[in-house]
Each structure stands twice: as C-alpha cells, then as structure tokens.
Amino acid sequence: VQLQASGGGLVQARGSLRLSCAVIGGTFSSYGMGWFRQAPGKERVAVAAISWTGANTYFADSVKGRFTISRDNTKKSVYLDMNNLKPEDSAVYYCAADRHPLGDYARSQTYDYNYWGQGTQVTVSS
C-alpha cells in the first residue's frame, strides 16, 4: 500500500490550500484515514481524521472551524481543505491509513495507523 500526498505549498496567512492523498493498493474503502502534521522540533500530531464509513470525523482543537476532511472512495483519496491558514499551521503534513479500524471511529493517535505517505510541506507566511 502506498500513500501519495500532494497539494502543499507556500500561502499567505488567511489563505487556503487543499491537500490530497491518493492510496495505491489495498482496500481504501475499509481504511480509516488521518492527516497529521509535524513542525520542526515538534512531535507529529493529528490534525484531522475520518472513519472508514466517513460518518465520523476528528479535528484538533487548533483547526476546528477552519479545516475540513473528506474522502472519495471512488478515487481512493482523502482530502484536507484548509482555510484561514495561520503561520502556526506551517508544517510537513502526512496522510495515514488505518487498515484495521475497530469500529467506525476517527482515530487521532499515530500508533493507530499502519501506512504513511511521504509528507507535503505547508508554509504559511504572515
């Protein structure tokens, strides 16, 4: 299983970006999916997650009301729409897949995920 993240870049504060993550191989429709980010010198933390059915989502407090996560099983992809970006959102963003979700939950811990993408850099200038 491979995850290919894209869509990062340089944006001004209050701007928007859409991150995409395409999953190659495996059974995407049965995977819980998550987006994490890691800033220099900091640990990797969950930003948003979506359950395998899409019915449940998780958002970090710092992004609630600004970020949206969605999935398209026909395209085997998950998306992170980021609005009203702030300089503190700058980080490398990673998508991840949970191949054995227990229940229909949107999980927020790195240890819940089995597969990881390569990361895409998001830089927000003030």
Tab-separated table of C-alpha atoms in Angstrom:
chain	number	residue	atom	x	y	z
A	1	VAL	CA	0.000	0.000	0.000
A	2	GLN	CA	1.331	3.420	-0.946
A	3	LEU	CA	0.041	6.835	0.041
A	4	GLN	CA	0.863	9.829	-2.119
A	5	ALA	CA	0.222	13.233	-0.584
A	6	SER	CA	0.161	16.409	-2.634
A	7	GLY	CA	-1.096	19.964	-2.568
A	8	GLY	CA	1.267	21.623	-0.152
A	9	GLY	CA	2.947	24.924	-0.846
A	10	LEU	CA	3.528	28.472	0.263
A	11	VAL	CA	0.464	30.555	1.094
A	12	GLN	CA	-0.172	33.811	2.859
A	13	ALA	CA	-1.970	33.972	6.181
A	14	ARG	CA	-5.754	33.731	5.824
A	15	GLY	CA	-5.299	31.849	2.565
A	16	SER	CA	-6.448	28.347	1.673
A	17	LEU	CA	-4.944	25.096	0.478
A	18	ARG	CA	-6.288	21.682	-0.376
A	19	LEU	CA	-4.191	18.640	0.400
A	20	SER	CA	-4.887	15.376	-1.391
A	21	CYS	CA	-3.792	11.870	-0.567
A	22	ALA	CA	-4.159	9.070	-3.080
A	23	VAL	CA	-3.968	5.488	-1.854
A	24	ILE	CA	-2.495	2.916	-4.190
A	25	GLY	CA	-3.190	-0.707	-3.436
A	26	GLY	CA	-5.114	-2.154	-0.545
A	27	THR	CA	-8.793	-1.679	0.196
A	28	PHE	CA	-9.226	2.050	0.642
A	29	SER	CA	-12.944	1.903	1.414
A	30	SER	CA	-12.236	-0.084	4.574
A	31	TYR	CA	-9.465	2.189	5.889
A	32	GLY	CA	-9.755	4.879	8.471
A	33	MET	CA	-7.750	7.861	7.239
A	34	GLY	CA	-5.941	10.647	9.001
A	35	TRP	CA	-3.907	13.774	8.410
A	36	PHE	CA	-1.041	14.570	10.746
A	37	ARG	CA	1.487	17.360	10.819
A	38	GLN	CA	4.945	17.819	12.186
A	39	ALA	CA	6.699	21.122	12.682
A	40	PRO	CA	10.483	21.305	13.150
A	41	GLY	CA	11.468	20.116	16.606
A	42	LYS	CA	7.966	19.018	17.479
A	43	GLU	CA	6.181	15.700	17.575
A	44	ARG	CA	3.836	14.511	14.900
A	45	VAL	CA	0.243	15.240	15.849
A	46	ALA	CA	-3.155	14.564	14.368
A	47	VAL	CA	-4.874	17.377	12.544
A	48	ALA	CA	-7.954	15.566	11.257
A	49	ALA	CA	-9.234	12.047	10.749
A	50	ILE	CA	-12.176	10.359	9.111
A	51	SER	CA	-13.641	6.947	9.809
A	52	TRP	CA	-13.858	4.254	7.168
A	53	THR	CA	-17.539	4.991	6.514
A	54	GLY	CA	-16.975	8.737	6.516
A	55	ALA	CA	-19.615	9.148	9.189
A	56	ASN	CA	-17.241	10.235	11.921
A	57	THR	CA	-14.511	12.832	11.929
A	58	TYR	CA	-11.952	14.226	14.312
A	59	PHE	CA	-10.344	17.654	14.311
A	60	ALA	CA	-7.657	19.045	16.548
A	61	ASP	CA	-8.893	21.997	18.569
A	62	SER	CA	-6.432	24.264	16.803
A	63	VAL	CA	-8.050	23.672	13.393
A	64	LYS	CA	-11.738	23.288	14.221
A	65	GLY	CA	-13.863	25.526	12.075
A	66	ARG	CA	-11.023	26.077	9.601
A	67	PHE	CA	-10.160	22.608	8.263
A	68	THR	CA	-12.396	20.003	6.655
A	69	ILE	CA	-11.602	16.379	5.898
A	70	SER	CA	-13.381	14.323	3.255
A	71	ARG	CA	-12.911	11.098	1.343
A	72	ASP	CA	-13.846	9.820	-2.091
A	73	ASN	CA	-13.848	6.046	-2.210
A	74	THR	CA	-14.255	6.024	-5.997
A	75	LYS	CA	-10.980	7.912	-6.294
A	76	LYS	CA	-9.352	6.173	-3.342
A	77	SER	CA	-8.439	9.552	-1.974
A	78	VAL	CA	-8.757	11.648	1.157
A	79	TYR	CA	-8.662	15.423	1.215
A	80	LEU	CA	-7.869	18.126	3.728
A	81	ASP	CA	-9.320	21.533	2.953
A	82	MET	CA	-7.537	24.192	4.949
A	83	ASN	CA	-8.984	27.683	5.219
A	84	ASN	CA	-7.980	30.812	7.104
A	85	LEU	CA	-4.463	29.460	7.412
A	86	LYS	CA	-2.184	30.785	10.112
A	87	PRO	CA	1.618	30.821	10.339
A	88	GLU	CA	1.382	28.237	13.127
A	89	ASP	CA	-0.149	25.820	10.623
A	90	SER	CA	3.219	25.601	8.880
A	91	ALA	CA	4.493	22.029	8.997
A	92	VAL	CA	5.017	18.902	6.980
A	93	TYR	CA	1.624	17.257	6.553
A	94	TYR	CA	1.319	13.487	6.376
A	95	CYS	CA	-1.615	11.330	5.427
A	96	ALA	CA	-2.025	7.939	7.036
A	97	ALA	CA	-4.217	4.862	6.732
A	98	ASP	CA	-5.566	2.563	9.420
A	99	ARG	CA	-6.105	-0.806	7.770
A	100	HIS	CA	-7.855	-2.463	10.710
A	101	PRO	CA	-10.209	0.125	12.154
A	102	LEU	CA	-12.000	-1.224	15.196
A	103	GLY	CA	-15.405	0.314	14.896
A	104	ASP	CA	-16.387	3.390	12.986
A	105	TYR	CA	-14.071	5.841	14.690
A	106	ALA	CA	-11.886	8.663	13.506
A	107	ARG	CA	-8.635	7.991	15.332
A	108	SER	CA	-6.080	10.573	16.340
A	109	GLN	CA	-3.037	8.648	17.546
A	110	THR	CA	-0.068	7.847	15.352
A	111	TYR	CA	0.018	4.270	16.628
A	112	ASP	CA	-3.446	3.625	15.188
A	113	TYR	CA	-2.123	3.976	11.640
A	114	ASN	CA	-0.285	1.394	9.592
A	115	TYR	CA	0.612	3.213	6.395
A	116	TRP	CA	2.071	6.677	5.912
A	117	GLY	CA	2.619	8.980	2.991
A	118	GLN	CA	5.798	10.875	2.299
A	119	GLY	CA	4.602	14.240	3.583
A	120	THR	CA	3.939	17.541	1.892
A	121	GLN	CA	5.245	20.884	3.129
A	122	VAL	CA	2.821	23.650	4.027
A	123	THR	CA	4.281	27.068	4.743
A	124	VAL	CA	2.088	29.961	5.794
A	125	SER	CA	3.645	33.403	5.687
A	126	SER	CA	2.474	36.236	7.907
